[in-house]
Coordinates of C-alpha atoms in Angstrom, one line a residue:
Chain A
M1 CA 131.2 46.0 89.8
F2 CA 128.6 44.1 87.8
L3 CA 125.4 45.8 87.1
T4 CA 122.3 44.4 85.4
R5 CA 120.1 46.7 83.5
N6 CA 116.6 46.4 84.7
P7 CA 114.3 47.0 81.8
Y8 CA 111.5 48.1 84.1
T9 CA 113.4 51.1 85.6
K10 CA 115.2 52.0 82.4
G11 CA 113.8 55.1 80.9
R12 CA 112.0 56.0 84.1
L13 CA 115.0 57.2 86.2
L14 CA 115.5 60.5 84.5
P15 CA 111.9 61.7 84.6
A16 CA 111.7 60.6 88.3
L17 CA 114.9 62.4 89.0
L18 CA 113.7 65.5 87.3
L19 CA 110.5 65.5 89.2
L20 CA 112.4 65.0 92.5
L21 CA 114.8 67.9 91.9
S22 CA 112.3 70.3 90.4
G23 CA 109.6 69.7 92.9
C24 CA 106.1 69.2 91.7
A25 CA 104.4 72.2 93.1
S26 CA 102.9 74.3 90.3
I27 CA 102.6 78.1 90.4
P28 CA 99.2 79.3 91.6
D29 CA 97.1 81.4 89.2
A30 CA 97.0 84.2 91.8
V31 CA 100.8 84.5 91.5
R32 CA 101.1 84.3 87.7
E33 CA 98.1 86.2 86.5
L34 CA 98.2 89.9 85.6
N35 CA 95.2 92.2 85.0
A36 CA 93.9 92.0 81.5
D37 CA 94.8 95.7 81.0
A38 CA 98.4 95.3 82.3
G39 CA 100.6 96.4 79.5
R40 CA 104.4 96.2 78.9
I41 CA 106.3 98.2 81.4
E42 CA 110.0 98.8 81.8
L43 CA 112.0 101.2 84.0
E44 CA 114.7 101.8 81.4
D45 CA 116.4 104.4 83.5
A46 CA 116.9 102.1 86.4
P47 CA 120.7 102.2 87.2
F48 CA 122.9 99.1 87.1
F49 CA 125.5 98.1 89.5
P50 CA 127.3 94.9 88.2
Q51 CA 127.9 92.6 91.1
Q52 CA 131.3 91.4 92.4
R53 CA 131.5 87.7 93.1
Y54 CA 128.7 86.5 95.5
Q55 CA 127.6 90.1 96.0
C56 CA 124.3 90.1 94.2
G57 CA 122.6 91.3 97.4
P58 CA 124.5 94.6 97.8
A59 CA 124.2 95.2 94.0
A60 CA 120.5 94.7 93.9
L61 CA 119.9 96.8 97.0
T62 CA 122.1 99.6 95.8
T63 CA 120.1 99.7 92.6
V64 CA 116.8 100.3 94.3
L65 CA 118.2 102.6 97.0
T66 CA 119.8 104.8 94.3
M67 CA 116.4 104.9 92.4
S68 CA 114.7 106.1 95.6
G69 CA 117.2 109.0 95.9
A70 CA 119.2 107.6 98.9
G71 CA 122.8 108.6 98.4
V72 CA 124.5 105.3 98.8
S73 CA 127.5 103.6 97.3
L74 CA 127.9 99.9 96.5
P75 CA 131.0 99.5 98.7
A76 CA 129.1 101.0 101.7
I77 CA 126.2 98.7 101.1
V78 CA 128.6 95.7 100.9
D79 CA 129.8 96.6 104.4
K80 CA 126.2 96.7 105.6
V81 CA 124.9 93.4 104.1
Y82 CA 127.6 91.0 102.9
L83 CA 128.5 88.0 105.1
P84 CA 131.9 86.8 104.0
E85 CA 131.7 83.4 105.6
K86 CA 128.3 82.7 104.0
T87 CA 129.4 84.2 100.7
G88 CA 126.0 86.0 100.5
S89 CA 123.6 88.3 102.2
L90 CA 120.6 87.6 104.4
Q91 CA 117.1 89.0 103.6
V92 CA 116.9 90.6 107.1
E93 CA 120.2 92.4 106.5
L94 CA 118.9 93.9 103.2
M95 CA 115.9 95.2 105.2
A96 CA 118.2 96.6 108.0
A97 CA 120.5 98.3 105.5
T98 CA 117.5 99.9 103.8
R99 CA 116.5 101.4 107.1
T100 CA 119.9 102.7 108.1
S101 CA 120.0 104.3 104.6
G102 CA 116.8 106.3 105.6
R103 CA 114.4 104.2 103.5
L104 CA 111.4 102.0 104.5
P105 CA 111.7 98.4 103.3
Y106 CA 108.3 96.9 102.5
V107 CA 107.7 93.3 101.6
I108 CA 105.2 93.2 98.8
D109 CA 102.8 90.4 98.0
G110 CA 104.5 87.6 96.2
T111 CA 102.5 87.9 93.0
L112 CA 103.4 89.1 89.5
S113 CA 100.6 91.7 89.6
A114 CA 102.0 93.2 92.8
V115 CA 105.4 93.5 91.1
W116 CA 103.7 95.1 88.1
N117 CA 101.9 97.6 90.3
E118 CA 105.1 98.7 91.9
L119 CA 106.8 99.1 88.5
A120 CA 103.8 101.2 87.4
A121 CA 104.5 103.4 90.4
G122 CA 108.1 103.8 89.2
R123 CA 109.7 101.5 91.8
A124 CA 111.9 98.5 90.8
V125 CA 111.5 95.4 93.0
V126 CA 114.2 93.3 94.7
V127 CA 113.4 89.6 94.4
L128 CA 115.0 86.5 95.9
Q129 CA 115.4 83.7 93.4
N130 CA 116.8 80.2 93.6
L131 CA 118.3 79.8 90.3
G132 CA 119.1 76.1 91.0
V133 CA 116.7 73.7 92.6
A134 CA 115.7 72.9 96.2
A135 CA 118.3 70.2 96.6
I136 CA 121.1 72.2 95.0
P137 CA 120.2 75.8 95.7
R138 CA 121.8 78.9 94.1
W139 CA 120.3 81.8 95.9
H140 CA 120.3 85.0 94.0
Y141 CA 119.0 88.5 94.5
A142 CA 118.0 90.5 91.4
V143 CA 116.0 93.6 90.6
V144 CA 112.8 93.3 88.4
V145 CA 112.7 96.5 86.2
G146 CA 110.2 95.4 83.6
I147 CA 107.4 93.0 82.7
D148 CA 106.3 92.3 79.1
P149 CA 103.0 90.3 79.4
Q150 CA 102.6 90.0 75.6
Q151 CA 106.0 88.4 75.1
G152 CA 105.9 86.6 78.4
K153 CA 109.1 88.1 79.6
V154 CA 110.5 89.5 82.9
I155 CA 113.3 92.1 82.6
L156 CA 115.9 92.2 85.4
R157 CA 119.1 93.9 86.5
S158 CA 120.8 90.7 87.5
G159 CA 124.4 90.0 88.5
T160 CA 126.6 91.2 85.7
D161 CA 123.7 91.3 83.3
K162 CA 122.5 94.9 82.7
R163 CA 119.3 93.8 81.0
R164 CA 118.5 90.2 81.6
V165 CA 115.4 89.0 79.8
T166 CA 113.9 85.8 81.3
A167 CA 110.8 83.9 80.3
T168 CA 108.1 84.7 82.8
Q169 CA 107.6 80.9 83.4
T170 CA 111.3 80.4 84.3
F171 CA 111.3 83.5 86.4
L172 CA 108.2 82.3 88.3
R173 CA 109.9 79.0 89.0
T174 CA 113.1 80.5 90.3
W175 CA 111.1 83.0 92.4
R176 CA 108.8 80.3 93.8
R177 CA 111.9 78.6 95.1
G178 CA 112.7 81.9 96.8
D179 CA 109.3 81.7 98.5
Y180 CA 108.1 84.7 96.3
W181 CA 110.1 87.1 98.4
A182 CA 110.0 90.6 97.0
I183 CA 110.7 94.0 98.6
V184 CA 110.5 97.7 97.6
V185 CA 112.3 100.6 99.3
L186 CA 110.0 103.5 100.0
R187 CA 110.8 107.1 100.8
P188 CA 109.4 107.9 104.2
G189 CA 106.4 109.7 102.7
E190 CA 105.7 107.1 100.0
M191 CA 103.0 104.4 100.2
P192 CA 103.4 101.0 98.6
A193 CA 101.1 100.4 95.6
N194 CA 99.0 97.8 97.4
V195 CA 99.2 98.6 101.1
D196 CA 98.5 96.2 103.8
Q197 CA 97.9 98.3 106.9
R198 CA 99.4 96.0 109.5
R199 CA 102.5 95.2 107.4
Y200 CA 103.0 98.9 106.7
F201 CA 102.6 99.8 110.4
E202 CA 105.1 97.1 111.3
A203 CA 107.5 98.4 108.7
I204 CA 107.3 101.9 110.2
T205 CA 107.7 100.6 113.7
A206 CA 110.9 98.8 112.6
L207 CA 112.1 102.1 111.1
E208 CA 111.5 103.7 114.5
Q209 CA 113.3 100.9 116.3
A210 CA 116.3 101.4 113.9
G211 CA 116.5 105.0 115.3
Q212 CA 115.4 106.6 112.0
L213 CA 113.1 109.0 113.9
D214 CA 112.6 111.8 111.5
E215 CA 111.8 109.3 108.7
A216 CA 109.5 107.4 111.0
A217 CA 107.6 110.6 111.9
V218 CA 107.0 111.4 108.2
A219 CA 105.9 107.8 107.6
W220 CA 103.4 107.9 110.5
Q221 CA 102.0 111.2 109.2
T222 CA 101.7 109.6 105.7
A223 CA 99.8 106.7 107.3
L224 CA 97.5 109.1 109.1
R225 CA 96.5 110.6 105.8
L226 CA 95.2 107.3 104.6
W227 CA 93.8 106.1 107.9
P228 CA 92.9 109.3 109.8
G229 CA 92.6 108.8 113.5
S230 CA 94.2 105.3 113.5
P231 CA 95.2 104.8 117.2
A232 CA 98.3 102.7 116.3
A233 CA 99.5 105.4 113.8
L234 CA 98.8 108.2 116.3
F235 CA 100.5 106.3 119.1
G236 CA 103.5 105.8 116.7
L237 CA 103.7 109.5 115.9
G238 CA 103.5 110.4 119.6
N239 CA 106.2 108.0 120.5
V240 CA 108.5 109.2 117.7
R241 CA 108.0 112.8 118.8
F242 CA 108.8 111.8 122.4
A243 CA 112.0 110.0 121.2
L244 CA 112.9 113.2 119.3
G245 CA 112.6 115.1 122.6
R246 CA 109.5 117.0 121.4
F247 CA 107.6 116.3 124.6
A248 CA 104.8 118.9 124.2
E249 CA 104.0 117.6 120.8
A250 CA 104.0 114.1 122.0
E251 CA 101.7 115.1 124.9
E252 CA 99.2 116.6 122.4
I253 CA 99.1 113.3 120.4
Y254 CA 98.5 111.2 123.6
R255 CA 95.7 113.6 124.6
R256 CA 94.1 113.2 121.2
L257 CA 94.2 109.4 121.6
L258 CA 92.7 109.6 125.1
A259 CA 90.0 112.0 123.9
R260 CA 88.9 109.2 121.6
D261 CA 89.4 106.3 124.1
D262 CA 90.0 107.3 127.7
R263 CA 90.9 103.7 128.6
L264 CA 93.9 103.5 126.3
L265 CA 96.3 102.9 129.1
V266 CA 99.5 102.7 127.1
A267 CA 98.8 106.2 125.8
R268 CA 98.1 107.4 129.4
N269 CA 101.4 105.8 130.5
N270 CA 103.3 107.7 127.9
L271 CA 101.4 110.9 128.5
A272 CA 102.5 110.8 132.1
L273 CA 106.1 110.5 131.0
A274 CA 105.7 113.3 128.5
L275 CA 104.3 115.5 131.3
A276 CA 107.2 114.5 133.6
Q277 CA 109.7 115.4 130.9
Q278 CA 108.1 118.9 131.0
Q279 CA 108.6 119.0 134.8
E280 CA 104.8 118.7 135.3
F281 CA 105.2 116.0 137.9
D282 CA 101.9 116.4 139.8
A283 CA 99.9 116.1 136.6
A284 CA 102.1 113.2 135.5
L285 CA 101.5 111.3 138.8
A286 CA 97.8 112.1 138.5
E287 CA 97.7 110.5 135.0
I288 CA 99.6 107.4 136.1
S289 CA 97.3 107.0 139.1
I290 CA 94.3 107.0 136.8
A291 CA 96.0 104.4 134.6
L292 CA 96.7 102.2 137.6
A293 CA 93.2 102.4 138.8
Q294 CA 91.8 101.5 135.4
N295 CA 94.2 98.7 134.7
S296 CA 93.2 95.0 134.9
D297 CA 96.1 93.7 132.6
A298 CA 98.8 91.9 134.6
A299 CA 101.3 92.3 131.8
L300 CA 100.8 96.1 131.9
L301 CA 100.8 96.5 135.7
G302 CA 104.6 96.2 136.1
E303 CA 105.0 98.8 133.3
L304 CA 102.6 101.3 135.0
E305 CA 104.3 100.8 138.4
D306 CA 107.7 101.3 136.9
T307 CA 106.5 104.5 135.2
R308 CA 105.2 105.8 138.6
E309 CA 108.6 105.1 140.2
T310 CA 110.4 106.7 137.3
I311 CA 108.3 109.9 137.6
K312 CA 108.8 110.1 141.4
K313 CA 112.5 109.7 140.9
M314 CA 112.6 112.4 138.3
Q315 CA 110.7 114.6 140.7
V316 CA 113.2 114.0 143.5
D317 CA 116.2 114.5 141.2
T318 CA 114.8 117.8 140.0
N319 CA 114.1 119.2 143.5
Chain B
M1 CA 121.3 77.6 123.0
M2 CA 120.1 78.3 126.5
S3 CA 117.4 76.3 128.1
F4 CA 114.2 78.2 128.9
R5 CA 114.9 78.1 132.6
A6 CA 118.5 79.3 132.3
R7 CA 117.3 82.0 130.0
G8 CA 114.7 83.1 132.6
I9 CA 117.5 83.5 135.2
V10 CA 119.7 85.4 132.8
V11 CA 116.8 87.7 131.9
R12 CA 116.2 88.4 135.6
L13 CA 119.9 89.0 136.2
M14 CA 120.1 91.3 133.2
S15 CA 117.1 93.2 134.5
V16 CA 118.9 94.0 137.7
A17 CA 122.1 94.8 135.8
L18 CA 120.3 97.2 133.5
I19 CA 118.8 99.1 136.5
C20 CA 122.2 99.2 138.1
M21 CA 123.7 100.5 134.9
G22 CA 121.4 103.4 135.2
F23 CA 119.4 102.7 132.0
A24 CA 116.3 103.7 134.0
Q25 CA 117.5 107.3 134.0
T26 CA 117.3 107.8 130.2
S27 CA 114.3 109.7 128.8
S28 CA 112.8 106.6 127.3
A29 CA 112.5 104.7 130.6
G30 CA 109.0 103.5 131.1
M31 CA 107.9 104.4 127.6
I32 CA 105.6 101.8 126.0
G33 CA 106.6 101.2 122.4
T34 CA 104.4 101.5 119.3
G35 CA 104.5 97.7 118.7
Y36 CA 102.3 97.3 121.7
L37 CA 99.3 98.6 119.7
I38 CA 100.3 96.7 116.6
D39 CA 101.1 93.3 117.9
S40 CA 97.9 91.5 118.6
E41 CA 99.0 90.2 122.0
A42 CA 100.1 92.3 124.9
R43 CA 103.6 91.4 126.1
D44 CA 105.6 92.1 129.2
A45 CA 107.4 95.1 127.8
S46 CA 110.3 95.1 130.2
L47 CA 110.9 91.4 129.7
A48 CA 110.8 91.9 125.9
R49 CA 113.4 94.7 126.2
V50 CA 115.8 92.4 127.9
E51 CA 115.2 89.6 125.4
V52 CA 115.9 92.0 122.6
L53 CA 119.2 92.9 124.3
L54 CA 120.2 89.3 124.6
A55 CA 119.3 88.6 121.0
R56 CA 121.3 91.6 119.9
Q57 CA 124.4 90.3 121.8
D58 CA 124.0 86.8 120.3
I59 CA 123.7 88.1 116.7
E60 CA 126.6 90.4 117.3
R61 CA 128.8 87.4 118.1
Q62 CA 127.5 85.5 115.1
L63 CA 128.1 88.4 112.7
L64 CA 131.7 88.5 113.9
A65 CA 132.0 84.8 113.5
F66 CA 130.7 85.0 109.9
G67 CA 133.5 87.4 109.0
V68 CA 131.9 90.8 109.5
D69 CA 134.4 93.5 110.3
A70 CA 134.0 94.7 113.9
E71 CA 133.6 98.3 112.9
F72 CA 130.4 97.6 110.9
V73 CA 128.7 95.3 113.4
A74 CA 126.9 98.0 115.4
E75 CA 125.5 99.7 112.4
R76 CA 124.3 96.4 110.9
L77 CA 122.5 95.6 114.2
R78 CA 121.0 99.0 114.5
G79 CA 118.9 98.5 111.4
M80 CA 117.2 95.4 112.7
S81 CA 113.8 95.6 114.3
N82 CA 113.1 93.9 117.6
A83 CA 111.0 91.2 115.9
E84 CA 113.9 90.5 113.4
L85 CA 116.5 90.3 116.2
L86 CA 114.3 87.8 118.1
A87 CA 113.7 85.8 115.0
L88 CA 117.4 85.7 114.0
E89 CA 118.7 84.9 117.5
G90 CA 120.6 81.5 117.4
R91 CA 119.6 80.9 113.8
L92 CA 122.0 82.9 111.8
D93 CA 123.9 79.8 110.6
T94 CA 120.8 78.2 109.2
Q95 CA 119.6 81.3 107.3
L96 CA 119.8 81.2 103.5
A97 CA 122.2 83.8 102.1
G98 CA 121.6 85.0 98.6
G99 CA 125.0 85.1 96.9
D100 CA 125.1 82.8 93.8
A101 CA 127.4 80.4 95.5
L102 CA 127.2 77.0 93.9
A103 CA 129.4 73.9 94.1
V104 CA 128.4 70.9 92.1
I105 CA 130.2 68.1 90.3
G106 CA 129.8 65.2 87.9
T107 CA 126.4 63.7 87.5
V108 CA 124.7 66.5 89.4
F109 CA 126.1 68.9 86.8
L110 CA 124.6 66.8 84.0
V111 CA 121.2 66.7 85.7
L112 CA 121.3 70.4 86.2
L113 CA 122.2 70.9 82.6
I114 CA 119.2 69.0 81.5
L115 CA 117.0 70.9 84.0
E116 CA 118.3 74.0 82.5
L117 CA 117.6 72.9 78.9
V118 CA 114.0 72.1 79.8
G119 CA 113.5 75.5 81.5
V120 CA 113.2 74.4 85.1
T121 CA 116.3 76.2 86.3
D122 CA 118.1 79.4 85.3
I123 CA 121.4 78.5 86.9
F124 CA 124.1 78.7 84.2
K125 CA 123.6 81.9 82.3
S126 CA 125.9 84.6 83.3
I127 CA 124.4 85.9 86.5

C-alpha cells in the first residue's frame, strides 16, 4: 500500500489520540481537595490478602471485612463474589457479600476528603479503579489504607502489592474512570464518618432485606440515637422486631409511631398484624378498619384489604 | 426481555400462584416493608414483591450462566436488596466486573505505554 505523509496531520495524531483515549474531563476541586489540616494518615495494620488472577474484588473485600472483625476467609468470599465467565466481580455482589457477612456496606461520597475521613475513623476504603482508559478498560478493586497529602501520595493494598504507593493525581484519574465508587463496611452499630441519612437508611433496609435481622435491629437503634424519633427508623426497627417474631415489641414501636402521627397508615397496618400474631384479633380488625376508613391512597388500598383478609383468616384458623 | 404487557400478565399469574402456594400464610403476609417510608414514592407493595421475585429468578439464571457454582447461588442472591435485584435484572451481562482482565495488542499496547509514561494510566505495574 502506498501512503503519503500529510505534513498537516503529522505531529498531531499522537496528541489527538492521547486526548481521545484519556478523555478530557478534569477532576473537580471538590473531589481532589482535602481540608488544610488533613495530615498524613496510614492504617499500617491493615491486613493484606494478595489476589489470585482476576480476583481483586474478593481480595479487597476480605481485607476490609477482616478489619471490621467479620470472621471471613478469602476462599469463602471468592465463592460469594467472583464471576468466572466475567473474570471479575460486580459492585453489587461486593455489597451483597458484605451483608451476608453481617456487615453494612455503605457507599461513601466520591471525594478524597470522604476517604480521608473514613481512614481517620480507622476504616480502610474499597475503591473501583479503571487502571486503563475508557476505551480499553482494566477494572480493578483496591483498598485505600493511607493518604499522604504533603507527598501527594495515596497508599493502597492492591492486587499482589502489599503497599502500593500511587501519585494522588494518577489515583484520582483511575478512580474517576471508576466513577469515584468507594465503599466502607460498617459494624451494625457503626456510623459512617459523613452520614447521609437517606443513603444510610437505605443501606439498613437492604441489610434487613438480606435477612440480617439482628444486625439490622442494632443499626436502626444506632440511627435512632442520631435521629431520635425518626419515623422511618422507628418503622424499620418495628419491622425487624416483627420479622424476628418479637411481636409485642413491634407493637410497642408501631404505637409510638401512631402516637406521633395517627394517620401513618403503614404503621397501623403493621400494628394490626402484630396484634393478630398475638391472637388479639378483635383489636387487630379494629385497627385495620381505622386504617381503611382513613385511607385515600389507591396503592395502599389493596394492601390494607389484604391485611384485613389475612387477619380474618388467621382468626378462623385459630378457632 | 419481556414486553411490558407480557410482564404484566406474568405478574398477575405469579400473584395467583403465590397465593395458591400458601405464601399468604407466613407471618410476614400483609406486612408493609420499611422501604415504603424511605422511598419517596408509594408503590403497590404486592406488585413490587412479585417483581422482585421475577428479578431474583432472572439473576439466578444469569449467575449460573456466568459460571457460578449452583450451591452458592442462593447465598449470593440473599445478600441483594430489592432495589439491587430490580436494577440488575436483565443487565448482568452489561455490568462491569472489576477483575484486572486486559487483552490488548500491537499499536494499542504502544499507545497505552505512552499513556502510562505520561501518568494518565496505571495499567502496567504489578497489580
